[in-house]
GROMACS .gro file of C-alpha atoms in nm:
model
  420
    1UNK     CA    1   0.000   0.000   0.000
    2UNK     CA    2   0.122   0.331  -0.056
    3UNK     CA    3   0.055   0.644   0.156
    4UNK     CA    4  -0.133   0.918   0.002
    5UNK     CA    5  -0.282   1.296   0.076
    6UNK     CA    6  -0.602   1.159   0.254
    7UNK     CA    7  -0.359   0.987   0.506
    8UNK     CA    8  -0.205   1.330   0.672
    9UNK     CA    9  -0.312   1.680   0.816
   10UNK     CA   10  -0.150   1.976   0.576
   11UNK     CA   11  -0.314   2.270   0.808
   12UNK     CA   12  -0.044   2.501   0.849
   13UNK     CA   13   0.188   2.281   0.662
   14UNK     CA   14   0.430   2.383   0.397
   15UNK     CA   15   0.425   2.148   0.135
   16UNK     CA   16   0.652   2.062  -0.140
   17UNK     CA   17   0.505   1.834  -0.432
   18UNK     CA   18   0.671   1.700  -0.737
   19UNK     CA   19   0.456   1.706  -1.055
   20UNK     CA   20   0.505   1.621  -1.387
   21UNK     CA   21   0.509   1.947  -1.601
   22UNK     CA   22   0.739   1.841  -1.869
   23UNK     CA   23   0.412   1.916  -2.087
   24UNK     CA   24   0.492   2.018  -2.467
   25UNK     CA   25   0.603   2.379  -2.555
   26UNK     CA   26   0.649   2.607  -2.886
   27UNK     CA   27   0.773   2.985  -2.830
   28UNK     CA   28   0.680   2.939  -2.491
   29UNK     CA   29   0.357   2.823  -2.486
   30UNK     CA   30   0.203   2.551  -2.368
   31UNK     CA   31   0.076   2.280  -2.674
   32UNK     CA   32  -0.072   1.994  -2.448
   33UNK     CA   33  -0.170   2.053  -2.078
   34UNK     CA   34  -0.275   1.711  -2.002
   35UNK     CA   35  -0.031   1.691  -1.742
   36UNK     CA   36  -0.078   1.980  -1.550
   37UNK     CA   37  -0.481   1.928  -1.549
   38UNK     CA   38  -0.407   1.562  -1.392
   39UNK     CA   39  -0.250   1.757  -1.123
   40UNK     CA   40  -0.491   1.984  -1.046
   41UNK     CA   41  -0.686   1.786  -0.791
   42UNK     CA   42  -0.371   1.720  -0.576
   43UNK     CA   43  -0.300   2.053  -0.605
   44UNK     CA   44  -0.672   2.204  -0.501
   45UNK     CA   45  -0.676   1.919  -0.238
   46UNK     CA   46  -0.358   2.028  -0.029
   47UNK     CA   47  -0.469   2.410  -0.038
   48UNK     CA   48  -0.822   2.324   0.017
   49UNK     CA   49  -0.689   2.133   0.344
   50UNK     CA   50  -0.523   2.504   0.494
   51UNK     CA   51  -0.176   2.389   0.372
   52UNK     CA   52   0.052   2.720   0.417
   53UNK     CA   53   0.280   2.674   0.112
   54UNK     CA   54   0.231   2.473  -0.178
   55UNK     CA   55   0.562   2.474  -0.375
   56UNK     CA   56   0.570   2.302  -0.705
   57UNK     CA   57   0.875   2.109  -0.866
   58UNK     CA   58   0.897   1.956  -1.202
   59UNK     CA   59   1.185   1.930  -1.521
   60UNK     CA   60   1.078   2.038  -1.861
   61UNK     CA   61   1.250   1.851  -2.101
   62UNK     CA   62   1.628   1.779  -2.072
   63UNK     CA   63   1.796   2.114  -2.094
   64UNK     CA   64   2.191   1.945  -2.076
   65UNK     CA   65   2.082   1.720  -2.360
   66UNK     CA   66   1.903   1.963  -2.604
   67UNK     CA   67   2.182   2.210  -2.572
   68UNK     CA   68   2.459   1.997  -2.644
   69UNK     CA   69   2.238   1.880  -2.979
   70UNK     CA   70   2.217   2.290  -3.008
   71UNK     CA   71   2.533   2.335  -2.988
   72UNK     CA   72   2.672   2.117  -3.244
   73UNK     CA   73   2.399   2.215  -3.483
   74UNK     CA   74   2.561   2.601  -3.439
   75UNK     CA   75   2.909   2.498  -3.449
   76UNK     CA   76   2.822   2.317  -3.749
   77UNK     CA   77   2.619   2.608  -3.946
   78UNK     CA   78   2.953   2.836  -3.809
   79UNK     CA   79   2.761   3.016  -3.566
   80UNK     CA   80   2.817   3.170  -3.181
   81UNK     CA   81   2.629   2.931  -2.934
   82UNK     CA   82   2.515   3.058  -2.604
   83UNK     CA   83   2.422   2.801  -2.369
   84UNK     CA   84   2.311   2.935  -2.092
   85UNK     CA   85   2.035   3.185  -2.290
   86UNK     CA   86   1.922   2.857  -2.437
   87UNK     CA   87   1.849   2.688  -2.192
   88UNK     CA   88   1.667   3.035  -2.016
   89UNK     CA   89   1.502   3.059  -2.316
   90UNK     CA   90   1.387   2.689  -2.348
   91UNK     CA   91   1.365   2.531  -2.076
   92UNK     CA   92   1.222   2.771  -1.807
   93UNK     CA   93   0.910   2.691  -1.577
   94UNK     CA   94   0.790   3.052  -1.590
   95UNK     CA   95   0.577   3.009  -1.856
   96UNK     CA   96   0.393   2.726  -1.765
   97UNK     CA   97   0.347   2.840  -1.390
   98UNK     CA   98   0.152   3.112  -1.597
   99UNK     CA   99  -0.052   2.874  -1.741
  100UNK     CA  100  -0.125   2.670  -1.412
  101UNK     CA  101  -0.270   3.021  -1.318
  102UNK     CA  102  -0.511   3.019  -1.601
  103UNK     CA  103  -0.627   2.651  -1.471
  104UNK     CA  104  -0.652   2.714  -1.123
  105UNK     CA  105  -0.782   3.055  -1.096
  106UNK     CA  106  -0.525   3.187  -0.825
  107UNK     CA  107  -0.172   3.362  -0.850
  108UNK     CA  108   0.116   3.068  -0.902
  109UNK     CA  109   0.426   3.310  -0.754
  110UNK     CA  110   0.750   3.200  -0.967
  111UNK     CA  111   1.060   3.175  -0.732
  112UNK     CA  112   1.334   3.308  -0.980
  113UNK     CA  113   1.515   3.149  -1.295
  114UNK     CA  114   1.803   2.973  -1.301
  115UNK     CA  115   1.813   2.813  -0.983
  116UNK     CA  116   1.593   2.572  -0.736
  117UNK     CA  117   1.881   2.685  -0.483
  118UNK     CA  118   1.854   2.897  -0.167
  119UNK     CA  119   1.436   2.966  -0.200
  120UNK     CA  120   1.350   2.869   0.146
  121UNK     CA  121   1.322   3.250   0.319
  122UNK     CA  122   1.104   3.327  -0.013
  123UNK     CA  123   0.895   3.061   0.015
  124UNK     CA  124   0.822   3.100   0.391
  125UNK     CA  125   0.764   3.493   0.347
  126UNK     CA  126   0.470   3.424   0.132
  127UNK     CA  127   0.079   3.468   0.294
  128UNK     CA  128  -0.061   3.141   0.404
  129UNK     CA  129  -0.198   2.916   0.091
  130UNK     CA  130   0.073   3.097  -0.186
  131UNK     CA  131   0.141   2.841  -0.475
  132UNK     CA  132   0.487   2.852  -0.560
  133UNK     CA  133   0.675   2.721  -0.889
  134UNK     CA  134   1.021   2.640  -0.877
  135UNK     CA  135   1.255   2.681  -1.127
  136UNK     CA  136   1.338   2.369  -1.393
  137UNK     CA  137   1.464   2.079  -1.177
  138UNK     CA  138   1.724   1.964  -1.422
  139UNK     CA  139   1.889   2.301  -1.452
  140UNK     CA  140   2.152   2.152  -1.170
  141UNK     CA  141   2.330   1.869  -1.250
  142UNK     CA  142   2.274   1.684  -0.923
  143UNK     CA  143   1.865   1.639  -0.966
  144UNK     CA  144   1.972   1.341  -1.201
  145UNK     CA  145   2.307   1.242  -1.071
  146UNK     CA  146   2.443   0.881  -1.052
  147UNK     CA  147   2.590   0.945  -0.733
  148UNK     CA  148   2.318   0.954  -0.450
  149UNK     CA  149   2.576   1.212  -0.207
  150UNK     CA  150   2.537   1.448  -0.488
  151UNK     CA  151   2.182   1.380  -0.547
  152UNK     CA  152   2.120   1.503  -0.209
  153UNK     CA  153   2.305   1.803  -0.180
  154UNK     CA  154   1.998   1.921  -0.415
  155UNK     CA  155   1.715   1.667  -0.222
  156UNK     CA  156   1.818   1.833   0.118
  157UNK     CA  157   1.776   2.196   0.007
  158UNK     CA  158   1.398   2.101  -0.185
  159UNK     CA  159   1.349   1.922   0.157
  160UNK     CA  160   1.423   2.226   0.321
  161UNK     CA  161   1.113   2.424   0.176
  162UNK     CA  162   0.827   2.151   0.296
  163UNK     CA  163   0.744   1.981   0.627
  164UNK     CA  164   0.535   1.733   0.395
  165UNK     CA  165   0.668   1.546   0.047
  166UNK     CA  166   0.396   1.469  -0.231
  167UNK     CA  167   0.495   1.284  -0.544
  168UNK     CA  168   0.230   1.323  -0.769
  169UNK     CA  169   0.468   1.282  -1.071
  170UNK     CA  170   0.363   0.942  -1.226
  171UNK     CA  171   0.561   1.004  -1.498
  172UNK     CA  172   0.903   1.034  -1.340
  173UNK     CA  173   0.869   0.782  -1.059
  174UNK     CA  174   1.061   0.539  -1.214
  175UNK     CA  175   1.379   0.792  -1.215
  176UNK     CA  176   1.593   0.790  -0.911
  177UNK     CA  177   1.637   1.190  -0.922
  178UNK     CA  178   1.667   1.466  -0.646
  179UNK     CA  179   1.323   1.553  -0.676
  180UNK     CA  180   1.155   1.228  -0.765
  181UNK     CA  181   1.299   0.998  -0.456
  182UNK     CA  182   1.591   1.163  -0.263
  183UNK     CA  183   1.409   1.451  -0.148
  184UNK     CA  184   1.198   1.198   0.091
  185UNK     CA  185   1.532   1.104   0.321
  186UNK     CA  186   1.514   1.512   0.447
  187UNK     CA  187   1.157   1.517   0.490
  188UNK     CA  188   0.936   1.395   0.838
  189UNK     CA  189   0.659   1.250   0.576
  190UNK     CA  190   0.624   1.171   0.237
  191UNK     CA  191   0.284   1.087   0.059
  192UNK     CA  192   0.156   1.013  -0.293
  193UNK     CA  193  -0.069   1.256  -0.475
  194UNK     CA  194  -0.447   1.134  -0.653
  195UNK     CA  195  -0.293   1.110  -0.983
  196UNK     CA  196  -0.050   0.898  -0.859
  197UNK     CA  197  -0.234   0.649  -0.606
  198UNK     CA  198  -0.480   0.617  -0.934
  199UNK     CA  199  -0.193   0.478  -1.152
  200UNK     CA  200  -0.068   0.243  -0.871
  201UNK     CA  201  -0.421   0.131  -0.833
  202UNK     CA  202  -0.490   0.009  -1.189
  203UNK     CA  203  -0.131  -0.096  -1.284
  204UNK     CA  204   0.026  -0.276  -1.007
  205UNK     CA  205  -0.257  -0.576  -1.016
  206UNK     CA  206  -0.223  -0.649  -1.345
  207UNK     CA  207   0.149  -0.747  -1.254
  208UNK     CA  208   0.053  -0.864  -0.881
  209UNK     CA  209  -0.324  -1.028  -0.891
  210UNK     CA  210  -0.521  -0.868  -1.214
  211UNK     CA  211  -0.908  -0.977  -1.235
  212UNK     CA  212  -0.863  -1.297  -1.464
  213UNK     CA  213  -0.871  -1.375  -1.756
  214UNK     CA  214  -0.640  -1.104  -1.855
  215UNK     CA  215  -0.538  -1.009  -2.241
  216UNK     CA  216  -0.241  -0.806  -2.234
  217UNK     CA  217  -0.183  -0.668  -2.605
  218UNK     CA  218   0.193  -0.471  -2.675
  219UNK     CA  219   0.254  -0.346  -2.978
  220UNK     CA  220   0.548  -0.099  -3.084
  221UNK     CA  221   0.817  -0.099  -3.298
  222UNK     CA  222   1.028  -0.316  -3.110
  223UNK     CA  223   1.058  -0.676  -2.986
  224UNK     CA  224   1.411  -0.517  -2.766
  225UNK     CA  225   1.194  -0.254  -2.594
  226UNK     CA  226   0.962  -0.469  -2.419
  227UNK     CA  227   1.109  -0.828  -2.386
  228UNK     CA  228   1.091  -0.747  -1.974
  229UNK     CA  229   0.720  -0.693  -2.003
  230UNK     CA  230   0.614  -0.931  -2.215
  231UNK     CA  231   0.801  -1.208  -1.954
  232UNK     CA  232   0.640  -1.036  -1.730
  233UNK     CA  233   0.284  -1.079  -1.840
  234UNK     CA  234   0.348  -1.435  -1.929
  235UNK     CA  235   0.297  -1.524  -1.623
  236UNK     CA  236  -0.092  -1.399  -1.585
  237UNK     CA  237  -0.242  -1.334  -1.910
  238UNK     CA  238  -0.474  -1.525  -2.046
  239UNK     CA  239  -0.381  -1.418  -2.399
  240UNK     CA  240  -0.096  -1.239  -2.539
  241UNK     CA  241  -0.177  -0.989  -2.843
  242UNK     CA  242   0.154  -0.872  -3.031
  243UNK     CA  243   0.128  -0.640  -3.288
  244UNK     CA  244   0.290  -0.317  -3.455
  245UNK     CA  245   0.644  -0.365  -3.626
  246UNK     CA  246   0.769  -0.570  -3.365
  247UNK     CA  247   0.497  -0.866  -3.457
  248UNK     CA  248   0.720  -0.920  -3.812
  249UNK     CA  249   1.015  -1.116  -3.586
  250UNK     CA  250   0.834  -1.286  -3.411
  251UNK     CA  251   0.638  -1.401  -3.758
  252UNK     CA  252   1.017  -1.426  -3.878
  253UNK     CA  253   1.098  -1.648  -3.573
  254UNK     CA  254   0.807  -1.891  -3.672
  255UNK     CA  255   0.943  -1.895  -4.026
  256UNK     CA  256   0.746  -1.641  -4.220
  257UNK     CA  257   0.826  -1.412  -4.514
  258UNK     CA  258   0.809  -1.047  -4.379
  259UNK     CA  259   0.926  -0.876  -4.675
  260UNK     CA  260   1.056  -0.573  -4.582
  261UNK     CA  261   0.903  -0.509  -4.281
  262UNK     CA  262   1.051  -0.391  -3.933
  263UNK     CA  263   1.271  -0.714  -3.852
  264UNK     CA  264   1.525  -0.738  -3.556
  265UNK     CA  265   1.753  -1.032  -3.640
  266UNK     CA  266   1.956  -0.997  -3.304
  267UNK     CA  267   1.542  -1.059  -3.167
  268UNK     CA  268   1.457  -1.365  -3.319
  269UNK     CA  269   1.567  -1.602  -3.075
  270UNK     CA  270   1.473  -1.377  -2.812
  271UNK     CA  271   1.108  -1.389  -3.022
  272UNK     CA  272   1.136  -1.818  -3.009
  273UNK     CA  273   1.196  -1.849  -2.618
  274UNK     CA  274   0.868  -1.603  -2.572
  275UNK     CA  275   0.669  -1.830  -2.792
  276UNK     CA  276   0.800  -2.097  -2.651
  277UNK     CA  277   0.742  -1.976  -2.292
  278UNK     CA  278   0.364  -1.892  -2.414
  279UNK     CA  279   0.325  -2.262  -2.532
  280UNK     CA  280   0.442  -2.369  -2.197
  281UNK     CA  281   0.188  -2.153  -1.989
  282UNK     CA  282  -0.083  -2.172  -2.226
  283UNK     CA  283  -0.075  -1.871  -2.287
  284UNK     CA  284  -0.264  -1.773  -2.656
  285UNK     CA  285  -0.022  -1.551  -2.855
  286UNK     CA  286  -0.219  -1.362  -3.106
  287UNK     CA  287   0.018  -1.238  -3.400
  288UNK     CA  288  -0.132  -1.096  -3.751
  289UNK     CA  289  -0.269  -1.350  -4.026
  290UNK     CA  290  -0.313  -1.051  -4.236
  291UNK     CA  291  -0.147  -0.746  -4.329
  292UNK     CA  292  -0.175  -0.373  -4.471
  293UNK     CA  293   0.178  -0.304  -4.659
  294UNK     CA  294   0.291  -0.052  -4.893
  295UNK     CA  295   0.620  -0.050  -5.114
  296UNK     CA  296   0.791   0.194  -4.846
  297UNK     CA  297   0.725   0.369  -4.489
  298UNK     CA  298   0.505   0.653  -4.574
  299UNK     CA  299   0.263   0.867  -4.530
  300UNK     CA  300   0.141   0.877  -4.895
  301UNK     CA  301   0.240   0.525  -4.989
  302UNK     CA  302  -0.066   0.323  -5.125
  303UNK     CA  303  -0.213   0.107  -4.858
  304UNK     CA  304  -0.203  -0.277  -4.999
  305UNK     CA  305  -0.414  -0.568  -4.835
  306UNK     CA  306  -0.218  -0.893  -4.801
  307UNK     CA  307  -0.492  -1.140  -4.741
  308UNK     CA  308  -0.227  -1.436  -4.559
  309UNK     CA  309   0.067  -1.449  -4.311
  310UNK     CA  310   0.369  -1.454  -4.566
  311UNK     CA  311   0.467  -1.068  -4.729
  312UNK     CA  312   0.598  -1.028  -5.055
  313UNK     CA  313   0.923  -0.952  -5.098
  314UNK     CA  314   0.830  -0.606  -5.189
  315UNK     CA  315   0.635  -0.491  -4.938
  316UNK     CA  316   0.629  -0.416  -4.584
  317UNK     CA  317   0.382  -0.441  -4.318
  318UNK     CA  318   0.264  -0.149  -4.170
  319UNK     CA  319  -0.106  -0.246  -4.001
  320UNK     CA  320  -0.281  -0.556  -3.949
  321UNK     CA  321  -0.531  -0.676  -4.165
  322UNK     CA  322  -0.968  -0.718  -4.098
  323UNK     CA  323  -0.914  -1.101  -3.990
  324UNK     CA  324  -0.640  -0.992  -3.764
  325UNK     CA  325  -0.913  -0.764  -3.603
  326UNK     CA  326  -1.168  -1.009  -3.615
  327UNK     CA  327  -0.920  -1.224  -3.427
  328UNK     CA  328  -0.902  -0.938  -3.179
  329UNK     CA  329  -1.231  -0.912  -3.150
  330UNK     CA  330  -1.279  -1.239  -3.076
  331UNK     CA  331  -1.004  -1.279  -2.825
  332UNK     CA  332  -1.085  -0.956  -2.612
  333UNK     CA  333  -1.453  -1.095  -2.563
  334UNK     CA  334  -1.385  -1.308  -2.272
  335UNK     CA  335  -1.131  -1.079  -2.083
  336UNK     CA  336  -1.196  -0.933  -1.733
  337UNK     CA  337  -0.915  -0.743  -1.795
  338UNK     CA  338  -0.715  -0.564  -2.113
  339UNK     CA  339  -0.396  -0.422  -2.062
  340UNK     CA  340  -0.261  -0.273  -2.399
  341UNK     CA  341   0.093  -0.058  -2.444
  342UNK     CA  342   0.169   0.007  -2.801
  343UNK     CA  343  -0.002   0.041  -3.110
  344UNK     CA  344  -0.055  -0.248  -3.404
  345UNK     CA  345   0.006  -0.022  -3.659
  346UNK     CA  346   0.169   0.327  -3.809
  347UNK     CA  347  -0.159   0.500  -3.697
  348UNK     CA  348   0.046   0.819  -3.742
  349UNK     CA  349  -0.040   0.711  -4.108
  350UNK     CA  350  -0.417   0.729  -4.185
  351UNK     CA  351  -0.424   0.488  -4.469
  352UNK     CA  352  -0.229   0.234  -4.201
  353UNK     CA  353  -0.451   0.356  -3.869
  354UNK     CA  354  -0.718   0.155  -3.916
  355UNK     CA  355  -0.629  -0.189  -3.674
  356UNK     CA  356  -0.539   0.041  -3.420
  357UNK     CA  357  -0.862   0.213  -3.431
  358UNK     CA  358  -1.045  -0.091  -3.470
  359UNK     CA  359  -0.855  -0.214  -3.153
  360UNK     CA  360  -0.884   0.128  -2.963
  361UNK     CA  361  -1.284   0.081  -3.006
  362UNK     CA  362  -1.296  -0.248  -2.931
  363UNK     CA  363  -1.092  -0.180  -2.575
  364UNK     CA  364  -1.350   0.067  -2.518
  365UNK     CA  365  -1.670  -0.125  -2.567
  366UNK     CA  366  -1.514  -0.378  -2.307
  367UNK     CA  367  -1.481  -0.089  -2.103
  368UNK     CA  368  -1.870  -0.057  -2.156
  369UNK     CA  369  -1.945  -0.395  -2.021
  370UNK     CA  370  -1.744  -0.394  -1.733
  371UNK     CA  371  -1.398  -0.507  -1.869
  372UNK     CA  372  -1.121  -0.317  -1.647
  373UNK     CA  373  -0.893  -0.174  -1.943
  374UNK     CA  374  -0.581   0.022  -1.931
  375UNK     CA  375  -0.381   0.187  -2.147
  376UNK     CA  376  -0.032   0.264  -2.079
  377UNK     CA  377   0.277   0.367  -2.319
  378UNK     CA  378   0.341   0.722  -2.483
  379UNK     CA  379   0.198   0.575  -2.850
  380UNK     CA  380  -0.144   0.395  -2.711
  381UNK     CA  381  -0.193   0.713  -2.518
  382UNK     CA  382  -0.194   0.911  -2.839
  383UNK     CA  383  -0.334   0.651  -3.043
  384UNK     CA  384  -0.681   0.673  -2.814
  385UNK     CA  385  -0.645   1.043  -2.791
  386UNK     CA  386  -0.602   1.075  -3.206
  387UNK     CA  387  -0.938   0.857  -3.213
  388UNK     CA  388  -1.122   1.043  -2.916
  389UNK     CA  389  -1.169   0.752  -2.700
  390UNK     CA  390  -0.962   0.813  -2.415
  391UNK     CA  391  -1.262   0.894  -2.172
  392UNK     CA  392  -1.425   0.545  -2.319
  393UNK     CA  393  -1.100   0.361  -2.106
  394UNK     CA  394  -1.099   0.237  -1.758
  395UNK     CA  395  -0.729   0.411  -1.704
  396UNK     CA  396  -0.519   0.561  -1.966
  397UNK     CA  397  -0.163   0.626  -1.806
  398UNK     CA  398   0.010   0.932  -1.835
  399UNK     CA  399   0.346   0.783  -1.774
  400UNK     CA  400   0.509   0.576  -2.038
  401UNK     CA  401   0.849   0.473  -1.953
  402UNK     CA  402   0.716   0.465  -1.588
  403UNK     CA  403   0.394   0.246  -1.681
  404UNK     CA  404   0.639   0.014  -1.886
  405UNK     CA  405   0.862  -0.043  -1.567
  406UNK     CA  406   0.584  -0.106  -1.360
  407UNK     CA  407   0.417  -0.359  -1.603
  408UNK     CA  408   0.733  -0.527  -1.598
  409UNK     CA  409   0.754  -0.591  -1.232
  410UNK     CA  410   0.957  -0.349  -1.157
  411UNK     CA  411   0.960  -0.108  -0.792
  412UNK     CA  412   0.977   0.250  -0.891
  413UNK     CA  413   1.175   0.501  -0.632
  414UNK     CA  414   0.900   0.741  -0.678
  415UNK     CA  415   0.623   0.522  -0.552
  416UNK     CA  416   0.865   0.326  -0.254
  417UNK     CA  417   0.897   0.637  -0.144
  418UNK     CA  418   0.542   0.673  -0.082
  419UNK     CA  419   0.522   0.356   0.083
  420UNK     CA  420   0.327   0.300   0.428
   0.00000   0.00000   0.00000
């Protein structure tokens, strides 16, 4: 069980919470804001409870990383490269503490650029129930360090500006940063926030003791990215559904022609001891029997039905065909529970969207009768998002690298933290 907001008393309190803002931006403005809504409730809960201070943490993007690639692109063109106005200019949290203003209808006070470093007499001379943003998290080199002594040289001075640690950042709580998991050594309690306890709720039975039978269906490029899961839900699904361009080696590994679809040779036998571990559990693995290919990957390439498991030569997969789906269909109708992470197809592609969408309805009419389904992973996220069927779900995560961890078994250091 994990510990979360309903558990303690935030009345006078200052708080310090860790949310996932690393939310989309162009020219300094906002472009998605799903994130920061699925913090909101946390966020209205703690000051709605008298809390004192509510300061707000979070990285936007990976400001190290983007200017090195900046910086080589400038040296290369011949041009003068500032780093540090870059990164101001990028990477700040000013802007979108603006727009959590606009959402929650009261002042967000930014603490300064440049640095989450020596705040705490600012943040204690603000009026009782002041929201506070802090500056980017990964502007110091110690929020993500290897080391954890100079992890907490930042953890201790965050620590310093709450008497209460909430981790409502879903997203990062498989990271081992400053502000994720260190930060809860220095403080008397730490909790988890609603968004949070919500993912923990729906993702850690599937893994632990999910409402059987369960059909776990992971899609995705590739086979290299989620070999941990896939062992992993071996060992309670009921079914196993594998689609997208990481379906063609395991097709390979049974001996099919793939054309020239998405193959990872150094996969196959990694492909054979799944299947073979699936026969062993009886465990159904669903792969295509049909395709949609086209000559080469894209978006104006002429969608062409291959009614059979072996591809041409000439042609590479890029969605699954209407027995596949029918296949779906019929394997989803006796689940209790869906898991899916990763689409079965380039839905970025209209002509080569359709399985997914198929699949993404299907999910959600299970959801109609009852069927616990969630959807976790970055591309089944936007795949139900592009075909407006989020809200049809049980759960769609908002984490995907954390949601993949998770499904594989793993413990996060976000959510021990948050441990009773």
């Amino acid at each position: 069980m994990i510990k979360t907001v309903k558990s303690v008393d935030f009345k006078g309190k200052r708080v310090i919470m860790r949310v996932d803002f690393n939310v989309p931006m162009k020219d300094g403005v906002v472009q998605d804001d799903t994130r920061i809504v699925a913090a909101l409730p946390t966020i209205v809960y703690i000051l709605d409870q008298g809390a004192k201070t509510l300061t707000l943490m979070s990285h936007l993007g990976d400001p190290s990383k983007d200017a090195k690639k900046a910086k080589e692109k400038a040296e290369k063109d011949g041009k003068v490269f500032d780093e540090a106005a870059y990164i101001r200019g990028k990477h700040r949290m000013a802007p979108v503490a603006a727009y959590l203003e606009t959402k929650l209808k009261r002042p967000v006070i930014f603490a300064g650029e440049d640095s989450c470093y020596g705040k705490k007499a600012f943040i204690d001379s603000q009026k009782d129930g002041s929201v506070i943003m802090l500056e980017n998290t990964r502007f110091h080199k110690e929020e993500t360090a290897k080391e954890p002594d100079e992890r907490d040289k930042l953890a201790k001075e965050l620590a310093s500006y709450g008497d209460i640690f909430v981790n409502d950042a879903f997203g990062t709580a498989h990271r081992d940063h400053a502000s994720t998991a260190s930060i809860a050594k220095f403080v008397p309690v730490s909790v988890a926030g609603f968004l949070m306890e919500k993912e923990v709720s729906y993702l850690e039975p599937i893994v632990r003791d999910p409402q059987k039978p369960l059909v776990a269906i992971i899609g995705g490029a590739k086979v290299s990215s989620k070999i941990a899961v896939l062992e992993s839900l071996l060992k309670n699904a009921s079914a196993l559904v594998i689609g997208g361009g990481m379906a063609y080696t395991f097709l390979k590994a049974q001996g099919h022609k793939t054309g020239k679809s998405l193959v990872e040779e150094d996969q196959i036998d990694t492909a054979k001891k799944i299947i073979d571990s699936a026969s062993r559990a009886a465990v159904e693995l669903v792969l295509p029997v049909d395709h949609v290919a086209a000559e080469t990957f894209d978006a104006a390439s002429k969608a062409i039905p291959v009614d059979g498991l072996d591809l041409p030569d000439e042609l590479m997969g890029l969605d699954v065909g209407p027995k596949t789906i029918a296949k779906y269909k019929e394997v989803l109708a006796g689940a209790k529970t869906i898991v899916w992470n990763g689409p079965v197809g380039v839905f970025e592609f209209d002509a080569f969207a359709k399985g997914t969408e198929e699949l993404a309805k299907l999910v959600a009419k299970a959801t109609e009768n009852s069927v616990i389904t969630v959807v976790g992973g970055g591309d089944s996220v936007a795949a139900v998002n592009k075909f407006n069927l989020a809200s049809k779900m049980s759960h769609v995560s908002t984490g995907g690298g954390a949601s993949l961890e998770l499904l594989e078994g793993k413990k996060l250091p976000g959510i021990e933290v948050c441990r009773g």
